[in-house]
PDB file of C-alpha atoms in Angstrom:
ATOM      1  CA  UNK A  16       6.567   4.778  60.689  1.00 47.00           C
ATOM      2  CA  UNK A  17       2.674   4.056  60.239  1.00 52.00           C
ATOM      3  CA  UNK A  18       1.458   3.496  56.662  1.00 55.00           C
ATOM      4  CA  UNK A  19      -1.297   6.134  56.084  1.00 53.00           C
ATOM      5  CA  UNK A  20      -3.375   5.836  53.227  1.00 54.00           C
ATOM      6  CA  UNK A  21      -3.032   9.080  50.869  1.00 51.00           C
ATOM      7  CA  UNK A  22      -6.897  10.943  50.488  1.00 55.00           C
ATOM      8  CA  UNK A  23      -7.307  10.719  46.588  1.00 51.00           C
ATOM      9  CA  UNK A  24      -7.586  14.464  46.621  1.00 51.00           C
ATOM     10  CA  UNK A  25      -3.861  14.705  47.458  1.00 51.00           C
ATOM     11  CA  UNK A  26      -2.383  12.735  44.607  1.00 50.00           C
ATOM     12  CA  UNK A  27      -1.512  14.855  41.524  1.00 51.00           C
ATOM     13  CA  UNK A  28      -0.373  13.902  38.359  1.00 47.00           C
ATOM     14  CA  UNK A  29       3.016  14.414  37.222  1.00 47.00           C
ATOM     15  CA  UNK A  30       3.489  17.504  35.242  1.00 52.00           C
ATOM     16  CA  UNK A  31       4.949  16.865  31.530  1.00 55.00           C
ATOM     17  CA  UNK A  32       8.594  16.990  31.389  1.00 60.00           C
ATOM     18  CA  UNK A  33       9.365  20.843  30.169  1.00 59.00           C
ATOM     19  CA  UNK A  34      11.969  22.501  28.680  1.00 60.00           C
ATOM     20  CA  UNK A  35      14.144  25.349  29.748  1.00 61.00           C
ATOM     21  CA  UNK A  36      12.199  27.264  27.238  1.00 70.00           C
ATOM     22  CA  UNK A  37       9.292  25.996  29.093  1.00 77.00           C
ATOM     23  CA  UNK A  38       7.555  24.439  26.371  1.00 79.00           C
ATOM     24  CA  UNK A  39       6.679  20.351  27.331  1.00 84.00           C
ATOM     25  CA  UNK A  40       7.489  17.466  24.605  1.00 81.00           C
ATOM     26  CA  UNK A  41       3.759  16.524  24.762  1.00 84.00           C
ATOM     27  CA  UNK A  42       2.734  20.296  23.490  1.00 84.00           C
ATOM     28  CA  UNK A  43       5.383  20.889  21.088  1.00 78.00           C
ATOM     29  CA  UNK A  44       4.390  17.782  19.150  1.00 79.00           C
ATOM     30  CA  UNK A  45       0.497  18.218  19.374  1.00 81.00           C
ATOM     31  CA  UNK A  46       1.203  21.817  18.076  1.00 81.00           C
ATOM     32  CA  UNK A  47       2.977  20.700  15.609  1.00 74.00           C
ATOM     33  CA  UNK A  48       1.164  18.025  14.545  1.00 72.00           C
ATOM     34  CA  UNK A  49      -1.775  20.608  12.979  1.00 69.00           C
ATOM     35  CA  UNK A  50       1.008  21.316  10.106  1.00 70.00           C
ATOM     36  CA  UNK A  51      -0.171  19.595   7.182  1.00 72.00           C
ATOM     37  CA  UNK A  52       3.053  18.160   5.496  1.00 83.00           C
ATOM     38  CA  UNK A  53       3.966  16.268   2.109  1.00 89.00           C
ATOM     39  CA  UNK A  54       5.239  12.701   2.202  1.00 94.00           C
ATOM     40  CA  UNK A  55       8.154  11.952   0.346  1.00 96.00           C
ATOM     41  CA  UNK A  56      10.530   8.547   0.690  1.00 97.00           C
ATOM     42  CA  UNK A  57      14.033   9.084   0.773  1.00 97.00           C
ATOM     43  CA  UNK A  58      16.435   6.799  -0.953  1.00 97.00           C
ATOM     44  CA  UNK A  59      20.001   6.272  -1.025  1.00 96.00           C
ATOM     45  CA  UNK A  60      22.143   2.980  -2.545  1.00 93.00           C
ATOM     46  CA  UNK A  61      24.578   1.438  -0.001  1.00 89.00           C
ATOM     47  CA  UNK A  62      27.879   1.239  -1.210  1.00 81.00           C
ATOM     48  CA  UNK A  63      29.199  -1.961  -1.869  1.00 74.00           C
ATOM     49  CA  UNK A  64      31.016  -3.572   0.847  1.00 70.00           C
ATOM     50  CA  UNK A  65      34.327  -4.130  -1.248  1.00 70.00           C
ATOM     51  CA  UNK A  66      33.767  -1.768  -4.449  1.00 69.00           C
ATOM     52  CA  UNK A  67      37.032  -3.217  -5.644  1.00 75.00           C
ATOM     53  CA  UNK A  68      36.043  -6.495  -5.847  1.00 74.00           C
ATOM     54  CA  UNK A  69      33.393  -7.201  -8.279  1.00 75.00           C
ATOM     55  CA  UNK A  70      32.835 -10.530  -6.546  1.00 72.00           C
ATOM     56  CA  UNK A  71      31.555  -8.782  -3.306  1.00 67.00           C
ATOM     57  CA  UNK A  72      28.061  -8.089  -2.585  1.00 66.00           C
ATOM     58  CA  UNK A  73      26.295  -5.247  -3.863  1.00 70.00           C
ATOM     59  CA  UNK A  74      25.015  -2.532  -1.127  1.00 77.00           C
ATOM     60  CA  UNK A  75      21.760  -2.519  -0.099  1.00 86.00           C
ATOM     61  CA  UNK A  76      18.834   0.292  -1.184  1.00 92.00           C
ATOM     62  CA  UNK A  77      17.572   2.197   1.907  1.00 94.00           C
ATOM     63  CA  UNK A  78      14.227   3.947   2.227  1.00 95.00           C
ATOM     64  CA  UNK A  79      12.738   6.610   5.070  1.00 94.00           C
ATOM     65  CA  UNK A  80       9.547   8.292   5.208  1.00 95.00           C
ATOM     66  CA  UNK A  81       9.880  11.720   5.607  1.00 95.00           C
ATOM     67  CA  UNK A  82       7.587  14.542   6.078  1.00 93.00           C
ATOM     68  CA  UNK A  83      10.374  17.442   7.098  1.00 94.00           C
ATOM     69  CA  UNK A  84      11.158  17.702   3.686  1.00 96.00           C
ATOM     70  CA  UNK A  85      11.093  21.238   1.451  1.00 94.00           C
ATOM     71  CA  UNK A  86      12.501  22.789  -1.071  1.00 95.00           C
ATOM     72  CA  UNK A  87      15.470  26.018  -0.418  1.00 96.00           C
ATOM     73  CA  UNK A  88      16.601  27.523  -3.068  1.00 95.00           C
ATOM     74  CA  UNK A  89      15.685  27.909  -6.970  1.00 95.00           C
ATOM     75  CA  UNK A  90      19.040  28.803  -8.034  1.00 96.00           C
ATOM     76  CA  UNK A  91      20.531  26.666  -7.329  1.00 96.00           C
ATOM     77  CA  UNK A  92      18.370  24.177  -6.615  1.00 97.00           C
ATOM     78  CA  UNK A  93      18.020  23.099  -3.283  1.00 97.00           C
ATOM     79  CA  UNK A  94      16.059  20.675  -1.032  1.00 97.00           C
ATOM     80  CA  UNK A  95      15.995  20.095   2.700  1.00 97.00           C
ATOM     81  CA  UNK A  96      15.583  16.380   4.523  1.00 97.00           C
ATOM     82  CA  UNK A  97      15.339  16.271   8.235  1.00 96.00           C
ATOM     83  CA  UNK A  98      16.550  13.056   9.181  1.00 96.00           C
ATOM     84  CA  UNK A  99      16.736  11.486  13.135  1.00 93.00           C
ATOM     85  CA  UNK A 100      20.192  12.088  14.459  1.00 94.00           C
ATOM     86  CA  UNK A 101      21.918   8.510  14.318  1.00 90.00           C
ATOM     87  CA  UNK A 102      19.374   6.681  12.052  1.00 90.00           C
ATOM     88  CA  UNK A 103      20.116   4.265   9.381  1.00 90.00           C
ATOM     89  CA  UNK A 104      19.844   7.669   6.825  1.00 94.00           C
ATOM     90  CA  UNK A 105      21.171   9.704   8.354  1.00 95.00           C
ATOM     91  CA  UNK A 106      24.365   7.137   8.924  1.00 93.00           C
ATOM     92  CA  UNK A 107      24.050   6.557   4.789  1.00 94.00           C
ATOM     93  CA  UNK A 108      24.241  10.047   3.598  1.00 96.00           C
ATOM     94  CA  UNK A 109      26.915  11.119   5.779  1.00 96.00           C
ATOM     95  CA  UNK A 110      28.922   8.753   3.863  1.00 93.00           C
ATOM     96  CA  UNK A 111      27.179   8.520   0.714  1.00 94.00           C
ATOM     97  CA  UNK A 112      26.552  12.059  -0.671  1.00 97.00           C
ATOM     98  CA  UNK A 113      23.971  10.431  -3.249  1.00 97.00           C
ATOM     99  CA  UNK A 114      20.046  10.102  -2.837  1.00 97.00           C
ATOM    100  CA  UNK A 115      16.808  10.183  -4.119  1.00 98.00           C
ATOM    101  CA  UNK A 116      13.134  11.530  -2.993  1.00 98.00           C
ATOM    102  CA  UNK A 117       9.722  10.336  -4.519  1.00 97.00           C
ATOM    103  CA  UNK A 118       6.744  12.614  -3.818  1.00 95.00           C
ATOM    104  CA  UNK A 119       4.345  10.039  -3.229  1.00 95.00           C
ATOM    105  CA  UNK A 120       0.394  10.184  -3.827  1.00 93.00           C
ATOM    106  CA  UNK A 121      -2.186  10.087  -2.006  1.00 92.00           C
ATOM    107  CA  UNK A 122      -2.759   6.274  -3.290  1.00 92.00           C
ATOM    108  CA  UNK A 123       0.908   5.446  -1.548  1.00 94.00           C
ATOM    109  CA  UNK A 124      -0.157   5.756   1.474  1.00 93.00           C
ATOM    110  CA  UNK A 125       1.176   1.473   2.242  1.00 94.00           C
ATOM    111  CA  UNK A 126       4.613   2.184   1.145  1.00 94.00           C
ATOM    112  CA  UNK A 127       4.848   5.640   3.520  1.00 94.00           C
ATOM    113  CA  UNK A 128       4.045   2.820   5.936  1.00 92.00           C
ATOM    114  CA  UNK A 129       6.010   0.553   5.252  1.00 91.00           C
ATOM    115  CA  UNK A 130       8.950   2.565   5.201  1.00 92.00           C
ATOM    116  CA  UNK A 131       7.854   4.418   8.455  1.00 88.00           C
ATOM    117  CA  UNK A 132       7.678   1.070  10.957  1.00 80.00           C
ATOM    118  CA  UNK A 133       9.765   0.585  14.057  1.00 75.00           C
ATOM    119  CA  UNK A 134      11.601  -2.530  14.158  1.00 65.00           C
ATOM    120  CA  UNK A 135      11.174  -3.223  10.551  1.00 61.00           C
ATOM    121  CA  UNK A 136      12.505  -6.258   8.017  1.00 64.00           C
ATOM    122  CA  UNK A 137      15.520  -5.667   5.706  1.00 72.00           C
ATOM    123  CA  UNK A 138      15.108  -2.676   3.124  1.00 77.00           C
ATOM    124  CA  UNK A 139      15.735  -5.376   0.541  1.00 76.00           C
ATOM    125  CA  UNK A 140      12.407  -6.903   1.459  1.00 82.00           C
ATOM    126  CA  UNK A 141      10.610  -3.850   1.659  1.00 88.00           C
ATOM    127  CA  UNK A 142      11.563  -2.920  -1.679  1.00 91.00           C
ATOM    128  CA  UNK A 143      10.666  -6.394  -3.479  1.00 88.00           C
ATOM    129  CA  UNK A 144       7.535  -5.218  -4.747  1.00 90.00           C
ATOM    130  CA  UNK A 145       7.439  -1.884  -4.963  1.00 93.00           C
ATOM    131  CA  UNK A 146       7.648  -1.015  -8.711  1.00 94.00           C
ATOM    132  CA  UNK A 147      11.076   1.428  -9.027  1.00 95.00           C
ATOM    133  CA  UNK A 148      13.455   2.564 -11.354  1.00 95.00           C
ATOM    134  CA  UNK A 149      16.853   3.483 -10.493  1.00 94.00           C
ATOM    135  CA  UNK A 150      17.792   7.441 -10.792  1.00 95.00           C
ATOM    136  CA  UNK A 151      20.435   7.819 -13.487  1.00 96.00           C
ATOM    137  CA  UNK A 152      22.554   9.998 -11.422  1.00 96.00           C
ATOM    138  CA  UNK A 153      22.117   8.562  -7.589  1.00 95.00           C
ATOM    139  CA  UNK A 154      21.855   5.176  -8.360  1.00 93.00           C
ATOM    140  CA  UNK A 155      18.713   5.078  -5.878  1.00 95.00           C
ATOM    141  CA  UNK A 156      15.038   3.993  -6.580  1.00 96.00           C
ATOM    142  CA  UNK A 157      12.254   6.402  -7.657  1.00 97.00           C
ATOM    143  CA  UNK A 158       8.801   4.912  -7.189  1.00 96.00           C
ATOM    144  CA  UNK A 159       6.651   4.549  -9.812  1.00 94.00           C
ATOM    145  CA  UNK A 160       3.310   6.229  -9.542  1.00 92.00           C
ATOM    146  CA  UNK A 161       5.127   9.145  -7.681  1.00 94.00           C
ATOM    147  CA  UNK A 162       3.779  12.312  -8.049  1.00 94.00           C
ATOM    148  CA  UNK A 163       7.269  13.353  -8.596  1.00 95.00           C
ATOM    149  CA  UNK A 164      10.964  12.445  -8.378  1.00 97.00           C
ATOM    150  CA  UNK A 165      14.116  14.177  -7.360  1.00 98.00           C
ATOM    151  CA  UNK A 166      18.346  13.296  -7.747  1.00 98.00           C
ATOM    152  CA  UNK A 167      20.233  14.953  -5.170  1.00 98.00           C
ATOM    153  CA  UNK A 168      23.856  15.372  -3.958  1.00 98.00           C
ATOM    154  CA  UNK A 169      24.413  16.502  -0.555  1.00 98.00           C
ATOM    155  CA  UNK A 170      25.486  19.786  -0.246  1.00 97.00           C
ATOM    156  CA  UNK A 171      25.249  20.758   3.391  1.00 97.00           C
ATOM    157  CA  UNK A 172      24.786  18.837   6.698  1.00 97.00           C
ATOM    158  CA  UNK A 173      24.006  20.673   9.573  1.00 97.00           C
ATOM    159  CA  UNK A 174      23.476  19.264  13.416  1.00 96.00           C
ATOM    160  CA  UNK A 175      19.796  20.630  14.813  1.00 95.00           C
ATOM    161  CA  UNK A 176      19.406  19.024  18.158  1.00 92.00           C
ATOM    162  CA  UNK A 177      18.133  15.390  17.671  1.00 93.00           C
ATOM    163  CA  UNK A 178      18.255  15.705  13.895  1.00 95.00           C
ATOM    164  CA  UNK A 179      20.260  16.606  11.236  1.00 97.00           C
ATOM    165  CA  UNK A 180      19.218  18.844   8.350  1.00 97.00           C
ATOM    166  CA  UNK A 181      20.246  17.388   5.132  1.00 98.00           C
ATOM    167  CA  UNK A 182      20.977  20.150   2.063  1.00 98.00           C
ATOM    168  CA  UNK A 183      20.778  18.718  -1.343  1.00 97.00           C
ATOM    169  CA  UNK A 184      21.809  19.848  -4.733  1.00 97.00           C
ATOM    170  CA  UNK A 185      18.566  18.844  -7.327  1.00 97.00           C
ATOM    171  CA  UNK A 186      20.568  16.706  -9.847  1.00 98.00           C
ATOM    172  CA  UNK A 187      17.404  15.720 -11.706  1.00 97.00           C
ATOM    173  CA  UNK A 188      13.250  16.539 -11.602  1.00 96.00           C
ATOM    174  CA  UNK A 189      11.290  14.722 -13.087  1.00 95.00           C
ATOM    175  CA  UNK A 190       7.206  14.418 -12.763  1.00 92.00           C
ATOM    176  CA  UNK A 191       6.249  11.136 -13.724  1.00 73.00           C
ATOM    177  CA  UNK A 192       2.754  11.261 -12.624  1.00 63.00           C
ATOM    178  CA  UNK A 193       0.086  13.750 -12.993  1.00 63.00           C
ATOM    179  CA  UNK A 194      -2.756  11.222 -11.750  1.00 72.00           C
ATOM    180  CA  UNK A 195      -4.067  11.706  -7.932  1.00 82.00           C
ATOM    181  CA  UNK A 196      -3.346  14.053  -5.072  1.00 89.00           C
ATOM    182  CA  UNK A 197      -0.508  13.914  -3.262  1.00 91.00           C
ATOM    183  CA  UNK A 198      -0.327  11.875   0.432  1.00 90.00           C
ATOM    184  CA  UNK A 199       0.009  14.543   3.374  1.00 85.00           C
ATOM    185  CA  UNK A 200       0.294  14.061   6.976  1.00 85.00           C
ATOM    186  CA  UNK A 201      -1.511  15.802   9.381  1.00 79.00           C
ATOM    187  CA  UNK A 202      -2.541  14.887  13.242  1.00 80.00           C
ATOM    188  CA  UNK A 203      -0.640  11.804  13.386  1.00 81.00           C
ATOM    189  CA  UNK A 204      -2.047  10.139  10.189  1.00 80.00           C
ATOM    190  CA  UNK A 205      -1.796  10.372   6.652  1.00 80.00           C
ATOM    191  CA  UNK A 206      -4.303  11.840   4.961  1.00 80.00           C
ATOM    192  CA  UNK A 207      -5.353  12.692   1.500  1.00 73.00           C
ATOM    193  CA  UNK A 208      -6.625  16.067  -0.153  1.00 72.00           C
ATOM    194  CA  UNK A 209     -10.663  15.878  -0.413  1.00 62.00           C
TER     195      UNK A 209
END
């Protein structure tokens, strides 16, 4: 068999992976990506690894970004968190029905960062400085300087293909800041009202 070089003109690119629906990874996500969203951080307390024992250590805080976050229902009150299927969170509040969201602002844009990074350092460590108080009925942090802060108790999980949408039961609103804009994402970056 000779080796024939291929004429430029005959290669092709390989078309984008496409669903049954016919609808390719590539232009679901750019589509999607012109939806201006909210940023929140989602926060849950770990449970302790031996609650019995006072002796053992204490569980750890954990902290998402999220932008697939919005609110249900007003009576009762109800918020929605889409979180990855099989992520740390996700993990968390399918055992602990506890958690927390802080609407950050648009000057919080380094801690939607931090808590957004692939291959990132403990929670503890992203948490050290970050100025927080814990929520009186989850037990999780609310950032200071948030636009506003929610307690929730899971209601409602419910499997939607690689994610799962997380129901929540409002415990507790509260709007501790009325200073700034809030932080939104739009086209892949976070942006700020002008």
């Amino acid at each position: 068999m000779l080796n024939t070089p291929v004429p430029p003109s005959a290669i092709t690119a390989v078309p984008a992976a496409r669903h049954a629906e016919g609808v390719s990874d590539d232009e679901f996500r750019a589509a999607m990506s012109r939806l201006a969203s909210g940023v929140v951080l989602v926060t849950a307390q770990e449970p302790s690894l031996d609650p019995d024992d006072p002796r053992a250590p204490a569980g750890e805080d954990v902290g998402m970004t999220a932008t697939a976050f919005l609110s249900v229902s007003l009576d009762p009150p109800l918020v929605l968190v889409s979180l990855r299927e099989g992520s740390r969170m996700d993990d968390l509040l399918d055992e602990q029905p506890l958690w927390s969201v802080s609407v950050l602002s648009e000057s919080q844009r380094h801690i939607a960062g931090r808590f957004s990074m692939k291959g990132r350092i403990s929670d503890r460590l992203l948490f050290e400085d970050i100025p927080y108080v814990r929520g009186e009925h989850s037990g999780a942090p609310l950032v200071g300087g948030a636009l506003a802060t929610l307690e929730c108790r899971t209601e409602q999980r419910v499997p939607a293909g690689d994610h799962t949408l997380v129901i929540g039961r409002v415990l507790a609103a509260d709007v501790r800041s009325a200073d700034g804009g809030p932080l939104t994402y739009f086209r892949g970056r976070y942006r700020h009202l002008s």
